Amino acid sequence: MPELPEVETVRRGIAPHITGKKITGLTVRNHRLRRPVWSGLARALSGRRVQEVGRRAKYLLLTVDGGCLLVHLGMSGSLRVLTRARPPGAHDHVDFLFGGRLCLRFCDPRRFGCMVWTARDPLRHPLLRDAGPEPLGDGFSGATLFRKSRGRSGAVKSFVMDGRVVAGVGNIYASEALFRAGIHPLRPAGRIGKARYDKLAFDIKTVLAEAITAGGTTLRDFVNSAGDRGYFTPRLQVYDRAGLPCPRCSRPLRRTVSGQRSTFYCGGCQR
């Protein structure tokens, strides 16, 4: 599933092409996404101008005059900037049409993505109103993690992946940040001190920023707005590397399951 760096990569890729442009039409070929595409979406968007392409957590926010479209890429979704003349494929479900033959095309083979229209403040929408602070913003710090972790007995990896604690940190980057911080992913969140949370917050910010610069991580499906794969994959130190030597101590990296997600770590370096 695309995580924050992948969604931010898509945002940066599409924003220069569509910001300030008027949507001339919308073609919906398949309404059956994770949430059914509203039948009135074409009417709601047609003729409106894109004011901003933003992001909150793992959602893209296409703000137009009079409302906002919340877009989630799901497990396999992508948004690509194309010319309208290109024939759609089997999984190309939605086209946003602009003048000059410009098209923003949503492709989603697994159909776990969604598009939700709101005429109100999108940050107060039920999908976003409980989201935690942005990890790359000023509202996120080790003190935030320390305060929210008190009394929690669950694993720290599940804790930092909780979108109400911090927005947008998924499985890949939680594993990578915990390795950099030297924290075992199964350690109870409430048994980690302030100094270690300061280090973890720093490493979360660092790994996310590095991944954005590299265009995200492609393990299976992710491509950016130009159809290119992410280039952070070779820089992963633990994720999906079970059995390979730890880059620090050379012990074999391990895999376990935590919160129904594969978790990768070094039993020697992470405590």
PDB file of C-alpha atoms in Angstrom:
ATOM      1  CA  MET A   1       0.000   0.000   0.000  1.00  0.00           C
ATOM      2  CA  PRO A   2       1.378   3.454  -0.827  1.00  0.00           C
ATOM      3  CA  GLU A   3       2.503   5.197   2.345  1.00  0.00           C
ATOM      4  CA  LEU A   4       3.095   8.879   3.028  1.00  0.00           C
ATOM      5  CA  PRO A   5       6.214   9.256   0.813  1.00  0.00           C
ATOM      6  CA  GLU A   6       4.485   7.617  -2.144  1.00  0.00           C
ATOM      7  CA  VAL A   7       1.354   9.759  -1.750  1.00  0.00           C
ATOM      8  CA  GLU A   8       3.466  12.898  -1.388  1.00  0.00           C
ATOM      9  CA  THR A   9       5.436  11.896  -4.500  1.00  0.00           C
ATOM     10  CA  VAL A  10       2.178  11.616  -6.434  1.00  0.00           C
ATOM     11  CA  ARG A  11       0.988  14.964  -5.075  1.00  0.00           C
ATOM     12  CA  ARG A  12       4.168  16.706  -6.191  1.00  0.00           C
ATOM     13  CA  GLY A  13       3.945  15.029  -9.571  1.00  0.00           C
ATOM     14  CA  ILE A  14       0.385  15.999 -10.443  1.00  0.00           C
ATOM     15  CA  ALA A  15       0.118  19.419  -8.776  1.00  0.00           C
ATOM     16  CA  PRO A  16       2.068  21.427 -11.404  1.00  0.00           C
ATOM     17  CA  HIS A  17      -0.068  19.960 -14.209  1.00  0.00           C
ATOM     18  CA  ILE A  18      -3.562  20.509 -12.809  1.00  0.00           C
ATOM     19  CA  THR A  19      -3.400  23.385 -10.292  1.00  0.00           C
ATOM     20  CA  GLY A  20      -5.317  26.324 -11.702  1.00  0.00           C
ATOM     21  CA  LYS A  21      -6.848  24.192 -14.469  1.00  0.00           C
ATOM     22  CA  LYS A  22     -10.587  23.779 -14.999  1.00  0.00           C
ATOM     23  CA  ILE A  23     -12.038  20.267 -14.949  1.00  0.00           C
ATOM     24  CA  THR A  24     -14.000  19.957 -18.179  1.00  0.00           C
ATOM     25  CA  GLY A  25     -15.399  16.519 -17.477  1.00  0.00           C
ATOM     26  CA  LEU A  26     -15.120  13.278 -15.546  1.00  0.00           C
ATOM     27  CA  THR A  27     -15.310   9.764 -16.962  1.00  0.00           C
ATOM     28  CA  VAL A  28     -16.090   7.026 -14.423  1.00  0.00           C
ATOM     29  CA  ARG A  29     -15.773   3.544 -15.943  1.00  0.00           C
ATOM     30  CA  ASN A  30     -16.106   1.625 -12.694  1.00  0.00           C
ATOM     31  CA  HIS A  31     -17.895   2.938  -9.606  1.00  0.00           C
ATOM     32  CA  ARG A  32     -17.029  -0.146  -7.518  1.00  0.00           C
ATOM     33  CA  LEU A  33     -14.008   0.979  -5.518  1.00  0.00           C
ATOM     34  CA  ARG A  34     -13.566   0.407  -1.769  1.00  0.00           C
ATOM     35  CA  ARG A  35     -16.223   3.076  -1.347  1.00  0.00           C
ATOM     36  CA  PRO A  36     -18.532   3.351  -4.369  1.00  0.00           C
ATOM     37  CA  VAL A  37     -17.820   6.437  -6.453  1.00  0.00           C
ATOM     38  CA  TRP A  38     -20.716   8.864  -5.976  1.00  0.00           C
ATOM     39  CA  SER A  39     -22.951   8.923  -9.044  1.00  0.00           C
ATOM     40  CA  GLY A  40     -23.092  12.716  -8.912  1.00  0.00           C
ATOM     41  CA  LEU A  41     -19.322  13.241  -8.848  1.00  0.00           C
ATOM     42  CA  ALA A  42     -19.057  14.223 -12.516  1.00  0.00           C
ATOM     43  CA  ARG A  43     -21.713  16.913 -12.023  1.00  0.00           C
ATOM     44  CA  ALA A  44     -20.033  18.142  -8.836  1.00  0.00           C
ATOM     45  CA  LEU A  45     -16.584  18.531 -10.427  1.00  0.00           C
ATOM     46  CA  SER A  46     -17.272  19.544 -14.022  1.00  0.00           C
ATOM     47  CA  GLY A  47     -16.604  23.220 -14.637  1.00  0.00           C
ATOM     48  CA  ARG A  48     -14.726  23.704 -11.356  1.00  0.00           C
ATOM     49  CA  ARG A  49     -11.119  24.886 -11.194  1.00  0.00           C
ATOM     50  CA  VAL A  50      -8.458  23.041  -9.171  1.00  0.00           C
ATOM     51  CA  GLN A  51      -7.238  25.464  -6.536  1.00  0.00           C
ATOM     52  CA  GLU A  52      -4.780  23.222  -4.729  1.00  0.00           C
ATOM     53  CA  VAL A  53      -3.498  19.653  -4.591  1.00  0.00           C
ATOM     54  CA  GLY A  54      -2.791  18.881  -0.950  1.00  0.00           C
ATOM     55  CA  ARG A  55      -2.183  15.869   1.251  1.00  0.00           C
ATOM     56  CA  ARG A  56      -3.316  14.848   4.728  1.00  0.00           C
ATOM     57  CA  ALA A  57      -2.020  11.540   6.070  1.00  0.00           C
ATOM     58  CA  LYS A  58      -2.309   9.105   3.129  1.00  0.00           C
ATOM     59  CA  TYR A  59      -5.083  11.057   1.388  1.00  0.00           C
ATOM     60  CA  LEU A  60      -4.698  13.421  -1.545  1.00  0.00           C
ATOM     61  CA  LEU A  61      -6.910  16.513  -1.329  1.00  0.00           C
ATOM     62  CA  LEU A  62      -8.012  17.971  -4.657  1.00  0.00           C
ATOM     63  CA  THR A  63      -9.480  21.300  -3.612  1.00  0.00           C
ATOM     64  CA  VAL A  64     -11.733  23.002  -6.146  1.00  0.00           C
ATOM     65  CA  ASP A  65     -13.949  26.065  -5.864  1.00  0.00           C
ATOM     66  CA  GLY A  66     -16.819  24.889  -3.708  1.00  0.00           C
ATOM     67  CA  GLY A  67     -15.481  21.616  -2.315  1.00  0.00           C
ATOM     68  CA  CYS A  68     -12.751  19.007  -2.069  1.00  0.00           C
ATOM     69  CA  LEU A  69     -12.202  15.497  -3.380  1.00  0.00           C
ATOM     70  CA  LEU A  70     -10.456  13.099  -0.989  1.00  0.00           C
ATOM     71  CA  VAL A  71      -8.507  10.449  -2.894  1.00  0.00           C
ATOM     72  CA  HIS A  72      -6.949   7.339  -1.353  1.00  0.00           C
ATOM     73  CA  LEU A  73      -4.768   5.157  -3.571  1.00  0.00           C
ATOM     74  CA  GLY A  74      -5.549   1.957  -1.665  1.00  0.00           C
ATOM     75  CA  MET A  75      -3.120  -0.921  -2.193  1.00  0.00           C
ATOM     76  CA  SER A  76      -2.480  -0.570  -5.900  1.00  0.00           C
ATOM     77  CA  GLY A  77      -3.861   2.762  -7.068  1.00  0.00           C
ATOM     78  CA  SER A  78      -2.035   5.382  -9.119  1.00  0.00           C
ATOM     79  CA  LEU A  79      -2.755   8.780 -10.638  1.00  0.00           C
ATOM     80  CA  ARG A  80      -1.017   9.497 -13.924  1.00  0.00           C
ATOM     81  CA  VAL A  81      -0.878  12.593 -16.070  1.00  0.00           C
ATOM     82  CA  LEU A  82      -1.577  11.663 -19.710  1.00  0.00           C
ATOM     83  CA  THR A  83      -2.941  12.937 -22.971  1.00  0.00           C
ATOM     84  CA  ARG A  84      -6.618  12.147 -23.309  1.00  0.00           C
ATOM     85  CA  ALA A  85      -6.047  10.270 -26.563  1.00  0.00           C
ATOM     86  CA  ARG A  86      -4.410   7.279 -24.858  1.00  0.00           C
ATOM     87  CA  PRO A  87      -6.877   4.332 -24.719  1.00  0.00           C
ATOM     88  CA  PRO A  88      -7.803   3.250 -21.176  1.00  0.00           C
ATOM     89  CA  GLY A  89      -6.730  -0.118 -19.805  1.00  0.00           C
ATOM     90  CA  ALA A  90      -8.829  -2.657 -17.934  1.00  0.00           C
ATOM     91  CA  HIS A  91      -8.053  -1.091 -14.543  1.00  0.00           C
ATOM     92  CA  ASP A  92      -8.278   2.582 -15.544  1.00  0.00           C
ATOM     93  CA  HIS A  93     -11.420   3.454 -13.627  1.00  0.00           C
ATOM     94  CA  VAL A  94     -11.622   7.261 -13.595  1.00  0.00           C
ATOM     95  CA  ASP A  95     -10.412  10.056 -15.906  1.00  0.00           C
ATOM     96  CA  PHE A  96     -10.328  13.714 -14.866  1.00  0.00           C
ATOM     97  CA  LEU A  97     -10.474  15.696 -18.107  1.00  0.00           C
ATOM     98  CA  PHE A  98      -8.968  19.132 -18.598  1.00  0.00           C
ATOM     99  CA  GLY A  99      -8.525  21.453 -21.571  1.00  0.00           C
ATOM    100  CA  GLY A 100      -5.718  20.923 -24.072  1.00  0.00           C
ATOM    101  CA  ARG A 101      -6.202  17.135 -24.110  1.00  0.00           C
ATOM    102  CA  LEU A 102      -4.822  16.822 -20.572  1.00  0.00           C
ATOM    103  CA  CYS A 103      -6.079  13.850 -18.541  1.00  0.00           C
ATOM    104  CA  LEU A 104      -5.470  12.740 -14.964  1.00  0.00           C
ATOM    105  CA  ARG A 105      -6.162   8.996 -14.904  1.00  0.00           C
ATOM    106  CA  PHE A 106      -6.864   6.852 -11.840  1.00  0.00           C
ATOM    107  CA  CYS A 107      -5.809   3.218 -12.195  1.00  0.00           C
ATOM    108  CA  ASP A 108      -6.463   0.678  -9.441  1.00  0.00           C
ATOM    109  CA  PRO A 109      -6.206  -3.050 -10.225  1.00  0.00           C
ATOM    110  CA  ARG A 110      -7.341  -4.165  -6.759  1.00  0.00           C
ATOM    111  CA  ARG A 111     -10.014  -1.461  -6.384  1.00  0.00           C
ATOM    112  CA  PHE A 112      -9.153  -0.703  -2.733  1.00  0.00           C
ATOM    113  CA  GLY A 113      -8.813   3.012  -3.405  1.00  0.00           C
ATOM    114  CA  CYS A 114     -11.570   5.547  -2.936  1.00  0.00           C
ATOM    115  CA  MET A 115     -12.763   8.997  -4.005  1.00  0.00           C
ATOM    116  CA  VAL A 116     -14.958  10.928  -1.598  1.00  0.00           C
ATOM    117  CA  TRP A 117     -16.473  14.348  -2.320  1.00  0.00           C
ATOM    118  CA  THR A 118     -17.178  16.883   0.407  1.00  0.00           C
ATOM    119  CA  ALA A 119     -18.444  20.446   0.180  1.00  0.00           C
ATOM    120  CA  ARG A 120     -17.242  21.120   3.745  1.00  0.00           C
ATOM    121  CA  ASP A 121     -13.844  21.404   5.423  1.00  0.00           C
ATOM    122  CA  PRO A 122     -12.071  18.176   4.385  1.00  0.00           C
ATOM    123  CA  LEU A 123     -10.031  18.092   7.594  1.00  0.00           C
ATOM    124  CA  ARG A 124     -13.284  17.685   9.545  1.00  0.00           C
ATOM    125  CA  HIS A 125     -14.464  14.801   7.373  1.00  0.00           C
ATOM    126  CA  PRO A 126     -14.819  11.477   9.275  1.00  0.00           C
ATOM    127  CA  LEU A 127     -11.955  10.018   7.218  1.00  0.00           C
ATOM    128  CA  LEU A 128      -9.532  12.688   8.455  1.00  0.00           C
ATOM    129  CA  ARG A 129     -10.842  14.376  11.592  1.00  0.00           C
ATOM    130  CA  ASP A 130      -9.125  11.941  13.986  1.00  0.00           C
ATOM    131  CA  ALA A 131      -5.784  11.863  12.151  1.00  0.00           C
ATOM    132  CA  GLY A 132      -2.715  12.545  14.267  1.00  0.00           C
ATOM    133  CA  PRO A 133      -0.059  15.160  13.552  1.00  0.00           C
ATOM    134  CA  GLU A 134       1.831  15.116  10.272  1.00  0.00           C
ATOM    135  CA  PRO A 135       5.210  13.437  10.924  1.00  0.00           C
ATOM    136  CA  LEU A 136       7.079  16.049   8.885  1.00  0.00           C
ATOM    137  CA  GLY A 137       5.305  18.959  10.582  1.00  0.00           C
ATOM    138  CA  ASP A 138       6.103  20.962  13.689  1.00  0.00           C
ATOM    139  CA  GLY A 139       3.358  19.216  15.678  1.00  0.00           C
ATOM    140  CA  PHE A 140       5.216  15.899  15.755  1.00  0.00           C
ATOM    141  CA  SER A 141       8.076  15.150  18.141  1.00  0.00           C
ATOM    142  CA  GLY A 142       9.481  12.624  20.561  1.00  0.00           C
ATOM    143  CA  ALA A 143       7.526  14.372  23.292  1.00  0.00           C
ATOM    144  CA  THR A 144       4.327  13.684  21.344  1.00  0.00           C
ATOM    145  CA  LEU A 145       5.123   9.989  21.108  1.00  0.00           C
ATOM    146  CA  PHE A 146       6.185   9.762  24.740  1.00  0.00           C
ATOM    147  CA  ARG A 147       3.002  11.450  25.977  1.00  0.00           C
ATOM    148  CA  LYS A 148       0.654   9.356  23.840  1.00  0.00           C
ATOM    149  CA  SER A 149       2.430   6.095  24.698  1.00  0.00           C
ATOM    150  CA  ARG A 150       1.981   6.275  28.459  1.00  0.00           C
ATOM    151  CA  GLY A 151      -0.009   3.319  29.740  1.00  0.00           C
ATOM    152  CA  ARG A 152       0.070   1.483  26.412  1.00  0.00           C
ATOM    153  CA  SER A 153       1.075  -2.166  26.504  1.00  0.00           C
ATOM    154  CA  GLY A 154       0.861  -2.849  22.762  1.00  0.00           C
ATOM    155  CA  ALA A 155       3.873  -3.128  20.469  1.00  0.00           C
ATOM    156  CA  VAL A 156       5.622   0.116  19.586  1.00  0.00           C
ATOM    157  CA  LYS A 157       5.440  -0.652  15.860  1.00  0.00           C
ATOM    158  CA  SER A 158       1.649  -0.868  15.978  1.00  0.00           C
ATOM    159  CA  PHE A 159       1.665   2.306  18.072  1.00  0.00           C
ATOM    160  CA  VAL A 160       3.531   4.422  15.501  1.00  0.00           C
ATOM    161  CA  MET A 161       1.392   2.954  12.704  1.00  0.00           C
ATOM    162  CA  ASP A 162      -1.765   4.134  14.471  1.00  0.00           C
ATOM    163  CA  GLY A 163      -2.961   7.063  12.357  1.00  0.00           C
ATOM    164  CA  ARG A 164      -4.426   8.747  15.436  1.00  0.00           C
ATOM    165  CA  VAL A 165      -0.952   8.886  16.993  1.00  0.00           C
ATOM    166  CA  VAL A 166       0.901  10.119  13.905  1.00  0.00           C
ATOM    167  CA  ALA A 167      -0.492  10.406  10.386  1.00  0.00           C
ATOM    168  CA  GLY A 168       0.716   8.332   7.472  1.00  0.00           C
ATOM    169  CA  VAL A 169       3.479   6.123   8.929  1.00  0.00           C
ATOM    170  CA  GLY A 170       2.916   2.684   7.424  1.00  0.00           C
ATOM    171  CA  ASN A 171       4.546  -0.713   7.631  1.00  0.00           C
ATOM    172  CA  ILE A 172       7.641  -0.043   5.532  1.00  0.00           C
ATOM    173  CA  TYR A 173       8.760   3.172   7.183  1.00  0.00           C
ATOM    174  CA  ALA A 174       7.815   2.105  10.704  1.00  0.00           C
ATOM    175  CA  SER A 175      10.140  -0.895  10.301  1.00  0.00           C
ATOM    176  CA  GLU A 176      12.926   1.260   8.864  1.00  0.00           C
ATOM    177  CA  ALA A 177      12.656   4.001  11.509  1.00  0.00           C
ATOM    178  CA  LEU A 178      12.607   1.520  14.395  1.00  0.00           C
ATOM    179  CA  PHE A 179      15.748  -0.124  13.018  1.00  0.00           C
ATOM    180  CA  ARG A 180      17.522   3.222  12.782  1.00  0.00           C
ATOM    181  CA  ALA A 181      16.451   4.046  16.337  1.00  0.00           C
ATOM    182  CA  GLY A 182      17.572   0.628  17.646  1.00  0.00           C
ATOM    183  CA  ILE A 183      14.139  -0.130  19.109  1.00  0.00           C
ATOM    184  CA  HIS A 184      12.670  -3.633  18.943  1.00  0.00           C
ATOM    185  CA  PRO A 185       9.323  -3.434  17.104  1.00  0.00           C
ATOM    186  CA  LEU A 186       7.549  -5.650  19.663  1.00  0.00           C
ATOM    187  CA  ARG A 187       8.668  -3.676  22.723  1.00  0.00           C
ATOM    188  CA  PRO A 188       5.630  -2.306  24.626  1.00  0.00           C
ATOM    189  CA  ALA A 189       5.110   1.323  23.654  1.00  0.00           C
ATOM    190  CA  GLY A 190       4.597   2.376  27.266  1.00  0.00           C
ATOM    191  CA  ARG A 191       7.990   0.999  28.314  1.00  0.00           C
ATOM    192  CA  ILE A 192      10.056   3.268  26.096  1.00  0.00           C
ATOM    193  CA  GLY A 193      11.601   6.406  27.566  1.00  0.00           C
ATOM    194  CA  LYS A 194      11.547  10.001  26.335  1.00  0.00           C
ATOM    195  CA  ALA A 195      15.115   9.971  24.993  1.00  0.00           C
ATOM    196  CA  ARG A 196      14.443   6.920  22.831  1.00  0.00           C
ATOM    197  CA  TYR A 197      11.239   8.476  21.518  1.00  0.00           C
ATOM    198  CA  ASP A 198      13.201  11.614  20.634  1.00  0.00           C
ATOM    199  CA  LYS A 199      15.516   9.439  18.542  1.00  0.00           C
ATOM    200  CA  LEU A 200      12.594   7.559  16.975  1.00  0.00           C
ATOM    201  CA  ALA A 201      10.783  10.771  16.010  1.00  0.00           C
ATOM    202  CA  PHE A 202      13.977  12.064  14.402  1.00  0.00           C
ATOM    203  CA  ASP A 203      14.405   8.811  12.475  1.00  0.00           C
ATOM    204  CA  ILE A 204      10.773   8.784  11.325  1.00  0.00           C
ATOM    205  CA  LYS A 205      11.203  12.298   9.936  1.00  0.00           C
ATOM    206  CA  THR A 206      14.535  11.410   8.328  1.00  0.00           C
ATOM    207  CA  VAL A 207      13.469   8.190   6.625  1.00  0.00           C
ATOM    208  CA  LEU A 208      10.255   9.759   5.306  1.00  0.00           C
ATOM    209  CA  ALA A 209      12.130  12.767   3.930  1.00  0.00           C
ATOM    210  CA  GLU A 210      14.748  10.534   2.291  1.00  0.00           C
ATOM    211  CA  ALA A 211      12.037   8.365   0.733  1.00  0.00           C
ATOM    212  CA  ILE A 212      10.210  11.406  -0.664  1.00  0.00           C
ATOM    213  CA  THR A 213      13.452  12.660  -2.219  1.00  0.00           C
ATOM    214  CA  ALA A 214      13.933   9.224  -3.820  1.00  0.00           C
ATOM    215  CA  GLY A 215      10.382   9.167  -5.177  1.00  0.00           C
ATOM    216  CA  GLY A 216       9.050   6.572  -2.730  1.00  0.00           C
ATOM    217  CA  THR A 217       9.370   2.795  -2.513  1.00  0.00           C
ATOM    218  CA  THR A 218       8.122   0.363  -5.130  1.00  0.00           C
ATOM    219  CA  LEU A 219       7.709  -3.210  -3.901  1.00  0.00           C
ATOM    220  CA  ARG A 220       4.915  -4.302  -6.248  1.00  0.00           C
ATOM    221  CA  ASP A 221       2.505  -1.786  -7.733  1.00  0.00           C
ATOM    222  CA  PHE A 222       3.498   1.774  -6.924  1.00  0.00           C
ATOM    223  CA  VAL A 223       4.318   4.167  -9.776  1.00  0.00           C
ATOM    224  CA  ASN A 224       4.409   7.955  -9.712  1.00  0.00           C
ATOM    225  CA  SER A 225       2.421  10.358 -11.892  1.00  0.00           C
ATOM    226  CA  ALA A 226       4.775   9.726 -14.824  1.00  0.00           C
ATOM    227  CA  GLY A 227       4.548   5.928 -14.480  1.00  0.00           C
ATOM    228  CA  ASP A 228       8.030   5.576 -12.919  1.00  0.00           C
ATOM    229  CA  ARG A 229       8.900   3.322  -9.990  1.00  0.00           C
ATOM    230  CA  GLY A 230      10.180   4.653  -6.659  1.00  0.00           C
ATOM    231  CA  TYR A 231      13.933   4.629  -6.104  1.00  0.00           C
ATOM    232  CA  PHE A 232      14.079   4.215  -2.323  1.00  0.00           C
ATOM    233  CA  THR A 233      13.760   0.420  -2.513  1.00  0.00           C
ATOM    234  CA  PRO A 234      17.538  -0.307  -2.681  1.00  0.00           C
ATOM    235  CA  ARG A 235      18.029   1.807   0.443  1.00  0.00           C
ATOM    236  CA  LEU A 236      15.720  -0.293   2.628  1.00  0.00           C
ATOM    237  CA  GLN A 237      17.793  -1.709   5.473  1.00  0.00           C
ATOM    238  CA  VAL A 238      15.408  -4.245   7.049  1.00  0.00           C
ATOM    239  CA  TYR A 239      12.023  -4.267   5.330  1.00  0.00           C
ATOM    240  CA  ASP A 240      11.464  -7.436   3.265  1.00  0.00           C
ATOM    241  CA  ARG A 241      15.083  -8.543   3.925  1.00  0.00           C
ATOM    242  CA  ALA A 242      14.535 -11.469   6.310  1.00  0.00           C
ATOM    243  CA  GLY A 243      17.508 -13.836   6.314  1.00  0.00           C
ATOM    244  CA  LEU A 244      19.898 -11.300   4.836  1.00  0.00           C
ATOM    245  CA  PRO A 245      22.729  -9.904   6.985  1.00  0.00           C
ATOM    246  CA  CYS A 246      22.011  -6.881   9.156  1.00  0.00           C
ATOM    247  CA  PRO A 247      23.806  -3.845   7.674  1.00  0.00           C
ATOM    248  CA  ARG A 248      25.171  -3.052  11.145  1.00  0.00           C
ATOM    249  CA  CYS A 249      26.055  -6.323  12.869  1.00  0.00           C
ATOM    250  CA  SER A 250      25.753  -8.871  10.019  1.00  0.00           C
ATOM    251  CA  ARG A 251      23.387 -11.130  11.964  1.00  0.00           C
ATOM    252  CA  PRO A 252      20.519 -12.522   9.871  1.00  0.00           C
ATOM    253  CA  LEU A 253      17.533 -10.188   9.863  1.00  0.00           C
ATOM    254  CA  ARG A 254      14.288 -11.630  11.209  1.00  0.00           C
ATOM    255  CA  ARG A 255      10.642 -11.567  10.228  1.00  0.00           C
ATOM    256  CA  THR A 256       7.668 -11.876  12.532  1.00  0.00           C
ATOM    257  CA  VAL A 257       4.012 -10.843  12.412  1.00  0.00           C
ATOM    258  CA  SER A 258       2.718  -7.968  14.519  1.00  0.00           C
ATOM    259  CA  GLY A 259      -0.747  -6.529  14.175  1.00  0.00           C
ATOM    260  CA  GLN A 260      -1.323  -8.872  11.205  1.00  0.00           C
ATOM    261  CA  ARG A 261       1.559  -7.204   9.355  1.00  0.00           C
ATOM    262  CA  SER A 262       4.979  -8.578   8.446  1.00  0.00           C
ATOM    263  CA  THR A 263       7.601  -7.040  10.710  1.00  0.00           C
ATOM    264  CA  PHE A 264      11.326  -7.051   9.941  1.00  0.00           C
ATOM    265  CA  TYR A 265      14.061  -6.335  12.453  1.00  0.00           C
ATOM    266  CA  CYS A 266      17.500  -7.252  13.789  1.00  0.00           C
ATOM    267  CA  GLY A 267      17.471  -9.244  17.021  1.00  0.00           C
ATOM    268  CA  GLY A 268      20.936  -7.963  17.882  1.00  0.00           C
ATOM    269  CA  CYS A 269      20.686  -4.237  17.145  1.00  0.00           C
ATOM    270  CA  GLN A 270      17.110  -3.579  18.237  1.00  0.00           C
ATOM    271  CA  ARG A 271      16.202  -3.843  21.890  1.00  0.00           C
TER     272      ARG A 271
END
